[in-house]
CSV table of C-alpha atoms in Angstrom, one decimal:
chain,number,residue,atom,x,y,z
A,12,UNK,CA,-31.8,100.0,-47.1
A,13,UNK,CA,-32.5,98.1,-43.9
A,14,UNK,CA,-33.0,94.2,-43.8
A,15,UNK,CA,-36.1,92.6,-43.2
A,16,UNK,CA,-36.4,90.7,-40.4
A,17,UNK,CA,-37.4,87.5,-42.0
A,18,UNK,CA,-40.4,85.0,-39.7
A,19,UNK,CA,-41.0,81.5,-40.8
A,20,UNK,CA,-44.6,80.1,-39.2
A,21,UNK,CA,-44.9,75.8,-39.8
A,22,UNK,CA,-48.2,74.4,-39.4
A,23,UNK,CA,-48.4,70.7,-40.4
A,24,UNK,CA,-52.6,70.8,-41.5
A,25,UNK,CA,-54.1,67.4,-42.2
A,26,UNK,CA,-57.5,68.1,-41.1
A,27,UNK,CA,-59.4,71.7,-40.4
A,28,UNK,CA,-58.2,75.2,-40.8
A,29,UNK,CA,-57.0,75.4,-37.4
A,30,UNK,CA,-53.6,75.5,-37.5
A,31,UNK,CA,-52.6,77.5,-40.5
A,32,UNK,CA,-55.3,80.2,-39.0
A,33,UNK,CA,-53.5,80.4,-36.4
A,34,UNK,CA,-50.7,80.8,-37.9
A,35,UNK,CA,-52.1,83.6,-40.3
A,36,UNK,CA,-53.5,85.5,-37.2
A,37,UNK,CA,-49.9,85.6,-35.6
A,38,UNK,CA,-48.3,86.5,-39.4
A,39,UNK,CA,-50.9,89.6,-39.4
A,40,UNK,CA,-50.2,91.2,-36.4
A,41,UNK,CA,-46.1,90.9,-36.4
A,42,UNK,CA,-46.8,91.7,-39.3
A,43,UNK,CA,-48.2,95.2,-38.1
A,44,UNK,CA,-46.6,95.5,-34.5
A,45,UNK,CA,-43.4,94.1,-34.9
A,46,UNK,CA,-41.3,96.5,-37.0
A,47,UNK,CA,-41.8,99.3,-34.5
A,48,UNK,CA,-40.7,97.2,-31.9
A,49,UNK,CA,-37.3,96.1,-33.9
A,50,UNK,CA,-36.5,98.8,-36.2
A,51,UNK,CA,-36.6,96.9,-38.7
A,52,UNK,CA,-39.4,95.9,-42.0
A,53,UNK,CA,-40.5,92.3,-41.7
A,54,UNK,CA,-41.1,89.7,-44.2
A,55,UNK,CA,-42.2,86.0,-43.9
A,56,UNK,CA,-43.2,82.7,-45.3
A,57,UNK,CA,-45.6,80.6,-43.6
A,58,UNK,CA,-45.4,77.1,-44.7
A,59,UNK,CA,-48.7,75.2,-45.0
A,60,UNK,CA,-49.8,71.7,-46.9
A,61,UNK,CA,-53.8,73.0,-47.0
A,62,UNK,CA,-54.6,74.0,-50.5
A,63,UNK,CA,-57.6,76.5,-49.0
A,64,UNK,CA,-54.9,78.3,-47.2
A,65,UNK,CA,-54.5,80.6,-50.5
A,66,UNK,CA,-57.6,82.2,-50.0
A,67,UNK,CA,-56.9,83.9,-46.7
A,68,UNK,CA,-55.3,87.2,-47.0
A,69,UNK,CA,-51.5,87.5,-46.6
A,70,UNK,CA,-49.5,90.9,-44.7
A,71,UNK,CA,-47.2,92.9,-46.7
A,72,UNK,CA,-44.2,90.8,-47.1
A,73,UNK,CA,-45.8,87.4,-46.8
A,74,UNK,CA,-46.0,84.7,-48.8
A,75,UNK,CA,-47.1,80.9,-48.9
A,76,UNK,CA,-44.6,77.6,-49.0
A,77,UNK,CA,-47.1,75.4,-50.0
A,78,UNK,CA,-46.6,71.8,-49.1
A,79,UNK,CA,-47.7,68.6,-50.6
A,80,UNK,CA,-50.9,67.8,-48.8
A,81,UNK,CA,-51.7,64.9,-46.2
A,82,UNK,CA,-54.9,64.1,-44.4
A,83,UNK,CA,-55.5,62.0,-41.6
A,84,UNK,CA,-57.9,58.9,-41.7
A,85,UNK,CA,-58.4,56.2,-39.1
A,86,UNK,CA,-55.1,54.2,-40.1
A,87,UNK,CA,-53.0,57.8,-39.6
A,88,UNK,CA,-51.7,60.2,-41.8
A,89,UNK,CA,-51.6,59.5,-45.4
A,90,UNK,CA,-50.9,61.6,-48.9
A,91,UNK,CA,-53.9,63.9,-49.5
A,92,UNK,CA,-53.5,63.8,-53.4
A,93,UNK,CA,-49.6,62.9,-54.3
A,94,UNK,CA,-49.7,59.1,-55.7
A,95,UNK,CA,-47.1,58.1,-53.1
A,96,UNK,CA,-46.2,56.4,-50.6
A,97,UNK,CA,-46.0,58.1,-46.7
A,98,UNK,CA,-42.6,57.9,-46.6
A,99,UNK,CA,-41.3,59.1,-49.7
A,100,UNK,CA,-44.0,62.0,-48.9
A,101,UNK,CA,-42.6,63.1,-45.8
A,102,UNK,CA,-39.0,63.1,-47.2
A,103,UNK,CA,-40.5,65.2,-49.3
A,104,UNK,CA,-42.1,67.5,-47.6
A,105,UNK,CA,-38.6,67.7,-44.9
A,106,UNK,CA,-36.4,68.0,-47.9
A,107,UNK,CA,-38.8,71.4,-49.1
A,108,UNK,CA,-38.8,72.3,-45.4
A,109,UNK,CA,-34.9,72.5,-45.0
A,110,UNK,CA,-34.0,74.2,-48.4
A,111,UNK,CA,-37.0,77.1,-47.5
A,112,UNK,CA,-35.1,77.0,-44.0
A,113,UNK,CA,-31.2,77.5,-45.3
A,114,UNK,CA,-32.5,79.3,-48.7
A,115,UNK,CA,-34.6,81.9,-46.9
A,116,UNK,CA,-32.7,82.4,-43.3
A,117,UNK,CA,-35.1,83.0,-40.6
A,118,UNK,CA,-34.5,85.2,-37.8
A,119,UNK,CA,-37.5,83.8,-36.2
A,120,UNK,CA,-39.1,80.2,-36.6
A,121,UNK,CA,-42.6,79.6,-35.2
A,122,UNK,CA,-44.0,76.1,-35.0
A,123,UNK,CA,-47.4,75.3,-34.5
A,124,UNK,CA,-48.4,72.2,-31.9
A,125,UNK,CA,-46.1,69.7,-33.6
A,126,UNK,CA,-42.6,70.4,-32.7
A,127,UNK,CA,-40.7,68.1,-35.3
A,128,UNK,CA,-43.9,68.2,-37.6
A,129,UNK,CA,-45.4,65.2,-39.3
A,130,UNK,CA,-43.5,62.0,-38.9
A,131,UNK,CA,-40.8,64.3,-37.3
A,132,UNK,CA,-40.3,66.0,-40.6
A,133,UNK,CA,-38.9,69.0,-39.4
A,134,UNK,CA,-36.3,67.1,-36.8
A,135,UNK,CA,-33.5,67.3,-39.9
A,136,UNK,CA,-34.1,70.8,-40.9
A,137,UNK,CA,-34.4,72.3,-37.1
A,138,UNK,CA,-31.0,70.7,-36.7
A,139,UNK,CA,-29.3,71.9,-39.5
A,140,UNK,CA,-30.7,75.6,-38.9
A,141,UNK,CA,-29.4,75.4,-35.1
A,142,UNK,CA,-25.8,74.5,-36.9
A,143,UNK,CA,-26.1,76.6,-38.9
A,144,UNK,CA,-27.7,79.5,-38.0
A,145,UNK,CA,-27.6,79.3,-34.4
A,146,UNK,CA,-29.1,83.3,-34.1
A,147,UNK,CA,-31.9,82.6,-35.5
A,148,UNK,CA,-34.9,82.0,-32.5
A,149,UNK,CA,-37.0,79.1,-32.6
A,150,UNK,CA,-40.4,78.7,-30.7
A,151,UNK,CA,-42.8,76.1,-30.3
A,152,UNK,CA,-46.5,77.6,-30.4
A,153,UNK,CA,-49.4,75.3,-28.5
A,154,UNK,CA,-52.5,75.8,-28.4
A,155,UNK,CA,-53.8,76.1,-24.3
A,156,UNK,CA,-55.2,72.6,-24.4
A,157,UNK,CA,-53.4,70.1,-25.9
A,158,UNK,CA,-55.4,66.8,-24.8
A,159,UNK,CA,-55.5,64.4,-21.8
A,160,UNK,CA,-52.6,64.8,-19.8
A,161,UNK,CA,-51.3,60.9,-20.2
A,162,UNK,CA,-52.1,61.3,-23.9
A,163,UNK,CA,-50.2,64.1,-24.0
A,164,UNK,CA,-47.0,62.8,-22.1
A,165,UNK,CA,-47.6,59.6,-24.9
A,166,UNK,CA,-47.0,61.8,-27.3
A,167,UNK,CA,-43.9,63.7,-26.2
A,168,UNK,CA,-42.4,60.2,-25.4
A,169,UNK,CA,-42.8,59.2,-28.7
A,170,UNK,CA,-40.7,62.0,-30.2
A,171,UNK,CA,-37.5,60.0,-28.8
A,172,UNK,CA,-35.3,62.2,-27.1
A,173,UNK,CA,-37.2,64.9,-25.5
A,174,UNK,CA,-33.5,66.8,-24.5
A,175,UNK,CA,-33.2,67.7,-28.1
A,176,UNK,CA,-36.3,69.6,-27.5
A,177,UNK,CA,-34.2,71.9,-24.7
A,178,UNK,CA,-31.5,72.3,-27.7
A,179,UNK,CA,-34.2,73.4,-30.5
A,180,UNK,CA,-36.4,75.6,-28.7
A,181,UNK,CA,-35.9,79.0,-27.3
A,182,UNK,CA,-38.9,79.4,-26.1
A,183,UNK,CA,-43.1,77.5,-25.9
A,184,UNK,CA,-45.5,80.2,-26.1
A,185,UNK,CA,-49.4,78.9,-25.0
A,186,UNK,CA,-52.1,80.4,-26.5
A,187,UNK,CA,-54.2,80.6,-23.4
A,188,UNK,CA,-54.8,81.8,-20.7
A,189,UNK,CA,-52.9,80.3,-17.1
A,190,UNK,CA,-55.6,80.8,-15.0
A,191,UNK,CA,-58.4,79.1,-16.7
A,192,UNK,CA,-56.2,76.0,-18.0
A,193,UNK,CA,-52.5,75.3,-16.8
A,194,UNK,CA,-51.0,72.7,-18.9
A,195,UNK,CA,-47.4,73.0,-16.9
A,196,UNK,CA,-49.1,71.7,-14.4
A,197,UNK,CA,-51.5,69.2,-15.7
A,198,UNK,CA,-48.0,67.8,-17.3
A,199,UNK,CA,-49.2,68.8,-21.2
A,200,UNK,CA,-46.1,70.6,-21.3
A,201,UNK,CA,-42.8,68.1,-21.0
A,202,UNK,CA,-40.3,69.2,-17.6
A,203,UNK,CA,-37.6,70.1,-20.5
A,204,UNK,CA,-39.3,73.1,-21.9
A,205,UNK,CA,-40.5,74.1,-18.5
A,206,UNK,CA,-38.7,77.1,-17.6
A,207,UNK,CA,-39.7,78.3,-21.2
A,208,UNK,CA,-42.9,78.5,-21.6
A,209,UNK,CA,-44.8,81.7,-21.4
A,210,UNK,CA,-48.7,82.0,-21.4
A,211,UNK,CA,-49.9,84.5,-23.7
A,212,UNK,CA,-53.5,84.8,-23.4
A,213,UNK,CA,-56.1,83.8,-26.0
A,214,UNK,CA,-55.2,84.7,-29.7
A,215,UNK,CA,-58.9,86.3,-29.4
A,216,UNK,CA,-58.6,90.2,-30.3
A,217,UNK,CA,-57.9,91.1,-33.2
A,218,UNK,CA,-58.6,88.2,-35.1
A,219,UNK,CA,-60.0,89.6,-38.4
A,220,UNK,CA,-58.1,92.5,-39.3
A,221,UNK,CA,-60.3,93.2,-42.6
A,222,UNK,CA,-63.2,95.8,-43.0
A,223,UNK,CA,-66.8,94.8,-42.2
A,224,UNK,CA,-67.9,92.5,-44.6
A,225,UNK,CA,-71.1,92.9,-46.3
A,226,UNK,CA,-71.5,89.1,-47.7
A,227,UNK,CA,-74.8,88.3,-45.3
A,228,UNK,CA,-76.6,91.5,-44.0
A,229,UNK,CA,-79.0,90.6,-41.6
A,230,UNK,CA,-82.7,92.6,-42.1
A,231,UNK,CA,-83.7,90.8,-38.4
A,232,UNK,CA,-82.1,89.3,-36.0
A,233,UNK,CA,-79.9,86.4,-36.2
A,234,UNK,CA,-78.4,83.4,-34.5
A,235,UNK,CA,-75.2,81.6,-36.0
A,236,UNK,CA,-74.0,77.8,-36.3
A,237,UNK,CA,-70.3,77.4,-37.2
A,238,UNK,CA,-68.5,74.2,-37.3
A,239,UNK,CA,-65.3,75.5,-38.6
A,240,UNK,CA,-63.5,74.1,-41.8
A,241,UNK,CA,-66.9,71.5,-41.8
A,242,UNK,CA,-65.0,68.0,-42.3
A,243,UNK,CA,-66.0,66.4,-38.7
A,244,UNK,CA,-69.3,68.8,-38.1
A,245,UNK,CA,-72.2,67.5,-39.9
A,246,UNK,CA,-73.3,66.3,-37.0
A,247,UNK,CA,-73.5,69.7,-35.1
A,248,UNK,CA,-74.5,71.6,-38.2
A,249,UNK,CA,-77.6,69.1,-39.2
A,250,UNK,CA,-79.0,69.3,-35.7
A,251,UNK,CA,-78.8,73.2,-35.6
A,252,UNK,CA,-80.1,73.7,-38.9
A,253,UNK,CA,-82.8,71.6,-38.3
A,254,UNK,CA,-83.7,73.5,-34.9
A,255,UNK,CA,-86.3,76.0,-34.3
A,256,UNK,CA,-85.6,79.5,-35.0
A,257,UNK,CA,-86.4,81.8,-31.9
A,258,UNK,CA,-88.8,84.1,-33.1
A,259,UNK,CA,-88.2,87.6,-34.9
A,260,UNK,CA,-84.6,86.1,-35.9
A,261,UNK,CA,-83.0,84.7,-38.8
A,262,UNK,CA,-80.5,81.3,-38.1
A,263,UNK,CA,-77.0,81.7,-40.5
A,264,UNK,CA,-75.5,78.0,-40.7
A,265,UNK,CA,-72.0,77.7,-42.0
A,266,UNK,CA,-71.3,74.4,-42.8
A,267,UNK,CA,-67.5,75.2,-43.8
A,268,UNK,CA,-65.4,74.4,-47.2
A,269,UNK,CA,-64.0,71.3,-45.9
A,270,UNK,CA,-67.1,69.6,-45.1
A,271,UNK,CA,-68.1,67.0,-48.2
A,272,UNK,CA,-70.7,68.3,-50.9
A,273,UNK,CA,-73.4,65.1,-49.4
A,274,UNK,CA,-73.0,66.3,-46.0
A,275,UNK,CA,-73.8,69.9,-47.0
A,276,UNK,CA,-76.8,69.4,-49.1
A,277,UNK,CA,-77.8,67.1,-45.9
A,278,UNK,CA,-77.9,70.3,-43.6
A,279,UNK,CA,-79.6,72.1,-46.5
A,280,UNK,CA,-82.2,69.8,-47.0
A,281,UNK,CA,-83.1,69.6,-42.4
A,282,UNK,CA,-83.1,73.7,-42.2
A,283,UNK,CA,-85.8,74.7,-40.1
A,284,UNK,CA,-87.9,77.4,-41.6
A,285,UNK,CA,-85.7,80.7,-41.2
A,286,UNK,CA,-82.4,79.2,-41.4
A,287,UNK,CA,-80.3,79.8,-44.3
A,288,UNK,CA,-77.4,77.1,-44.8
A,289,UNK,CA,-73.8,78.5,-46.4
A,290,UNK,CA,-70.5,77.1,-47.2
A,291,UNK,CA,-68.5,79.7,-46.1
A,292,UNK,CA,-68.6,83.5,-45.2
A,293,UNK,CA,-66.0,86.3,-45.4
A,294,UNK,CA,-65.4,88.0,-41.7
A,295,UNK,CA,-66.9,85.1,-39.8
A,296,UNK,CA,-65.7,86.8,-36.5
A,297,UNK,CA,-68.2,90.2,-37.3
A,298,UNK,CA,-70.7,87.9,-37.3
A,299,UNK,CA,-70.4,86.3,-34.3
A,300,UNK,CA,-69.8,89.6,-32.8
A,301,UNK,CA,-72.9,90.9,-34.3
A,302,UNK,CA,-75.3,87.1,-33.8
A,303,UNK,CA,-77.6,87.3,-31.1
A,304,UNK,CA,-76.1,83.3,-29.9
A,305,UNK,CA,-74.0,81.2,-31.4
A,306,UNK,CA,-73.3,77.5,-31.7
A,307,UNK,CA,-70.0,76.0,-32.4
A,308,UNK,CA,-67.6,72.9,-31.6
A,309,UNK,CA,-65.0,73.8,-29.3
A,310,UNK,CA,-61.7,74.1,-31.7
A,311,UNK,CA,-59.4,76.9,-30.7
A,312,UNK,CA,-60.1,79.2,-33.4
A,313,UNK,CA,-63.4,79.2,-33.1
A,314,UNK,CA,-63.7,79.2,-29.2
A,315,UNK,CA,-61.2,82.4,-29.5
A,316,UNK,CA,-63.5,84.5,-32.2
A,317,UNK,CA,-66.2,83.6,-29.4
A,318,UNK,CA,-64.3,85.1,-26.1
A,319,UNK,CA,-63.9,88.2,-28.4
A,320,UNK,CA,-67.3,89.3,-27.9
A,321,UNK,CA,-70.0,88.7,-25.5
A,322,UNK,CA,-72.2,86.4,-27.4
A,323,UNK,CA,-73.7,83.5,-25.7
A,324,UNK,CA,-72.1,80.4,-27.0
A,325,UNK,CA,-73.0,77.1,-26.9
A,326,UNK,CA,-70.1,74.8,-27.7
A,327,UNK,CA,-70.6,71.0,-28.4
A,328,UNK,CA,-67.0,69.5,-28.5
A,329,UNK,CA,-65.8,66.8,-30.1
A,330,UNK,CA,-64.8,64.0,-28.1
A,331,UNK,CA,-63.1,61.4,-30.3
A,332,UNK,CA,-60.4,60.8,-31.3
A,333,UNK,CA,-59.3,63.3,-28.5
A,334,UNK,CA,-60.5,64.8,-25.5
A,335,UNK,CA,-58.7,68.5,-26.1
A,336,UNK,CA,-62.4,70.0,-27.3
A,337,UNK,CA,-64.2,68.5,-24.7
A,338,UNK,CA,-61.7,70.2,-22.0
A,339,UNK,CA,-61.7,73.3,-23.0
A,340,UNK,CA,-65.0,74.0,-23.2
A,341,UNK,CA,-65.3,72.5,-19.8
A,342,UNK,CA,-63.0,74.8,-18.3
A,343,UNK,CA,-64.8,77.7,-20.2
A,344,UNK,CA,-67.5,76.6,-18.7
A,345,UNK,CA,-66.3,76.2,-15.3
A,346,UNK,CA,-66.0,80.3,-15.6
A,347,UNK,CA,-68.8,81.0,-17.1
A,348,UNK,CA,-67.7,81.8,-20.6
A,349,UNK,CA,-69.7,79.9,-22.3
A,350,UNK,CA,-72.5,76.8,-22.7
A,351,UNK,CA,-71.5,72.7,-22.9
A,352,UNK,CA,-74.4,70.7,-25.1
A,353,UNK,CA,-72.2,67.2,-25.3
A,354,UNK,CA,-72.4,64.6,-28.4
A,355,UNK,CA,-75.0,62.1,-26.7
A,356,UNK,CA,-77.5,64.8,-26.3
A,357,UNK,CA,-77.4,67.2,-29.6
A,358,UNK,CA,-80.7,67.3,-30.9
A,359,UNK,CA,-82.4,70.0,-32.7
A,360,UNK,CA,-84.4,70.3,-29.9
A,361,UNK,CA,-82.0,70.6,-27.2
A,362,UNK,CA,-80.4,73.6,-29.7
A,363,UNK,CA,-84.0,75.5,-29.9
A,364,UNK,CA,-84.6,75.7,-26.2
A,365,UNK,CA,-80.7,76.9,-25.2
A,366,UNK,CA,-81.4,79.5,-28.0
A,367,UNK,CA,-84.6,80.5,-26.8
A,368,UNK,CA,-83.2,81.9,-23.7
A,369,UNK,CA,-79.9,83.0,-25.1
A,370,UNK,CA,-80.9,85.6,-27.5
A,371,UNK,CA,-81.9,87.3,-24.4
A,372,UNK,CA,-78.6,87.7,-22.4
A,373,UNK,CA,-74.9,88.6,-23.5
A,374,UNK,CA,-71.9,87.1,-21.9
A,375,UNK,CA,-68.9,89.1,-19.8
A,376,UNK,CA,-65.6,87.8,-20.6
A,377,UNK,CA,-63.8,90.7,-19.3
A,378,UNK,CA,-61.9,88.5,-16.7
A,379,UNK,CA,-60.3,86.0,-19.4
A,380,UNK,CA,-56.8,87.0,-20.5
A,381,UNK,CA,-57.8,87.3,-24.5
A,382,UNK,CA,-55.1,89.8,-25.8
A,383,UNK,CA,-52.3,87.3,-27.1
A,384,UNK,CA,-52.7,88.5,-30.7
A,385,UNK,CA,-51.3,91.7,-29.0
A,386,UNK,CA,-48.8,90.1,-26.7
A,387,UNK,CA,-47.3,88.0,-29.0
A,388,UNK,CA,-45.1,90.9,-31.2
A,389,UNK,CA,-43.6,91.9,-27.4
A,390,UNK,CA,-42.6,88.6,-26.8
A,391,UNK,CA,-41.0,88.0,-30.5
A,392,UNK,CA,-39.1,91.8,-30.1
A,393,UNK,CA,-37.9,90.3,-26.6
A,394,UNK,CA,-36.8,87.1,-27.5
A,395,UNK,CA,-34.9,88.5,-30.8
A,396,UNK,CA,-32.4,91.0,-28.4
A,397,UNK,CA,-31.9,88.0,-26.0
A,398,UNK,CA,-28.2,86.0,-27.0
A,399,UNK,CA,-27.8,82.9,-29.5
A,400,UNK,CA,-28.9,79.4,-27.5
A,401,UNK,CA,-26.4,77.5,-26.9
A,402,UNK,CA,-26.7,74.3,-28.7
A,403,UNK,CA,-25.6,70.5,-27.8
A,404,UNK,CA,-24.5,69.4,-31.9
């Protein structure tokens, strides 16, 4: 019987669904690409602190670590539920991290934005696994923006030593694509990791591997508001629920499961007539490939379901506490992939006119690199036959 080729996939998650999304969408397609490419079946465990992460689909083979929670507030990170204090939290959390690490034996690691995690929870076990397992391949995902450069250079800085991260990391995959945002050169990307880094195009295709869901069937139609997992978009959702409908079509607001019950009832109570408000909806991605437009805040999930398809978009980004949403919808939109409405002027009624003229177009995206769902499983099979780093102790 052969071995499974074990993959471990980290995403810290205090706030949104971003990150272990991510994470899922990469587990699902090594998941399918990735044994024919090595020979070999595959198994993983993707390691997540979001209790909503259970109700996403897992691959054959997969499985959840689930992590005690934190969620971020204006003083930092903080425990989500656990009576405790931060620190005793994330020695938790790095304790679990290393035994899943040594216990389960990873031929591949995959990190998601935050090389040594939360409060550099994963420094210890990333050690230890390079000690002690020094075949097994690490790689630091990031998403294609990561914020203002100098903010970004901040935070690398504050990791300590950043030649450790030339000793962990085999290799920095970006999610994005090179020629509409280059964060090697804008300096997002530290000079250590450098000459590893390798641009994969938007995780865009192939997002939602599941059949054609039947949850909201459309009888006219339809424009769609999505604010992803809903905690920090009640702003966006209330002002598109509350703006006209164009006429002959149906308006679908998803509010999200993260955003609070008050906030919710708040969108329900401003929809226009014709627009029904919901908390959630299987195969979101369908339905922004079958809206007519759609409105969203610029996260990189949901920006990526949009490049999928050639729906109009109109993306109002958050722009506090960091810029990241705000420049990549400006870059989108410096190539025409999409629509900017910023925070100072989202009204309902600044919504109703850009939809009145977008139902009437679609939008080509041909010319943006948006296969790295399917370019990622190349890069893992490569990176596995390459030989073992070798590693300052």
């Amino acid at each position: 019987m052969t071995t499974p080729l074990r993959v471990f996939l980290y995403s810290h998650d205090s706030q949104g669904l971003g990150h272990v999304r991510r994470n899922l969408a990469l587990a699902q397609h090594l998941a399918q690409a990735l044994p024919s490419l090595v020979g070999r079946p595959i198994s993983g465990l993707l390691a997540t602190g979001l209790p909503q992460a259970s109700q996403f689909p897992l691959p054959p083979g997969f499985d959840w670590l689930a992590l005690p929670g934190i969620s971020k507030g204006d003083g930092g990170y903080r425990p989500r539920h656990l009576d405790a204090t931060m620190d005793s939290l994330v020695a938790l959390r790095s304790g679990l991290l290393e035994t899943a690490l040594m216990s389960f034996q990873p031929d591949l690691v995959i990190i998601d934005r935050h090389p040594f995690g939360v409060r550099k929870e994963l420094r210890r076990p990333l050690k230890r696994l390079r000690r002690t397992l020094p075949g097994t391949r690490v790689v630091l995902g990031l998403r294609e923006v990561l914020d203002a450069p100098d903010v970004a250079v901040a935070e690398w800085n504050a990791l300590g030593k950043t030649a450790l991260l030339g000793d962990v990391f085999d290799q920095v995959w970006v999610y994005g694509d090179r020629g509409v945002h280059d964060s090697s050169a804008t300096g997002e990307v530290p000079p250590v990791l450098a000459d590893r880094v390798a641009y994969t195009g938007f995780l865009a295709h192939g997002r939602d591997l599941g059949p054609v869901p039947s949850a909201f069937e459309a009888t006219v139609p339809f424009v769609l508001t999505t604010v992803g997992g809903g905690s920090d978009g009640c702003d966006v959702a209330l002002a598109a629920a509350a703006a006209p409908v164009p006429a002959g079509h149906q308006h679908l607001v998803v509010t999200g499961p993260q955003m609070a019950e008050a906030d919710h009832q708040r969108v329900v109570d401003a929809a226009a007539p014709g627009a029904l408000v919901v908390r959630s909806i299987s195969g979101l991605s369908h339905h922004i490939d079958a809206a007519a437009a759609v409105i969203s805040m610029g996260g990189y999930n949901s920006v990526a379901e949009i490049l999928a398809t050639d729906t109009p978009a109109l993306v109002v980004p958050r722009e506090h506490p960091r810029t990241e949403q705000l420049i990549r919808a400006r870059d989108l939109a410096s190539v025409g992939a999409l629509d900017v409405l910023r925070e100072p002027y989202l009204t309902p009624e600044a919504i109703g006119a850009w939809l009145t003229h977008a139902v009437a177009r679609r939008v080509d995206r041909s010319r943006i690199e948006r296969d790295g769902l399917t370019t990622v499983p190349h890069l893992a099979a490569r990176l596995l036959a390459t030989d073992t780093l070798e590693v300052v102790a």
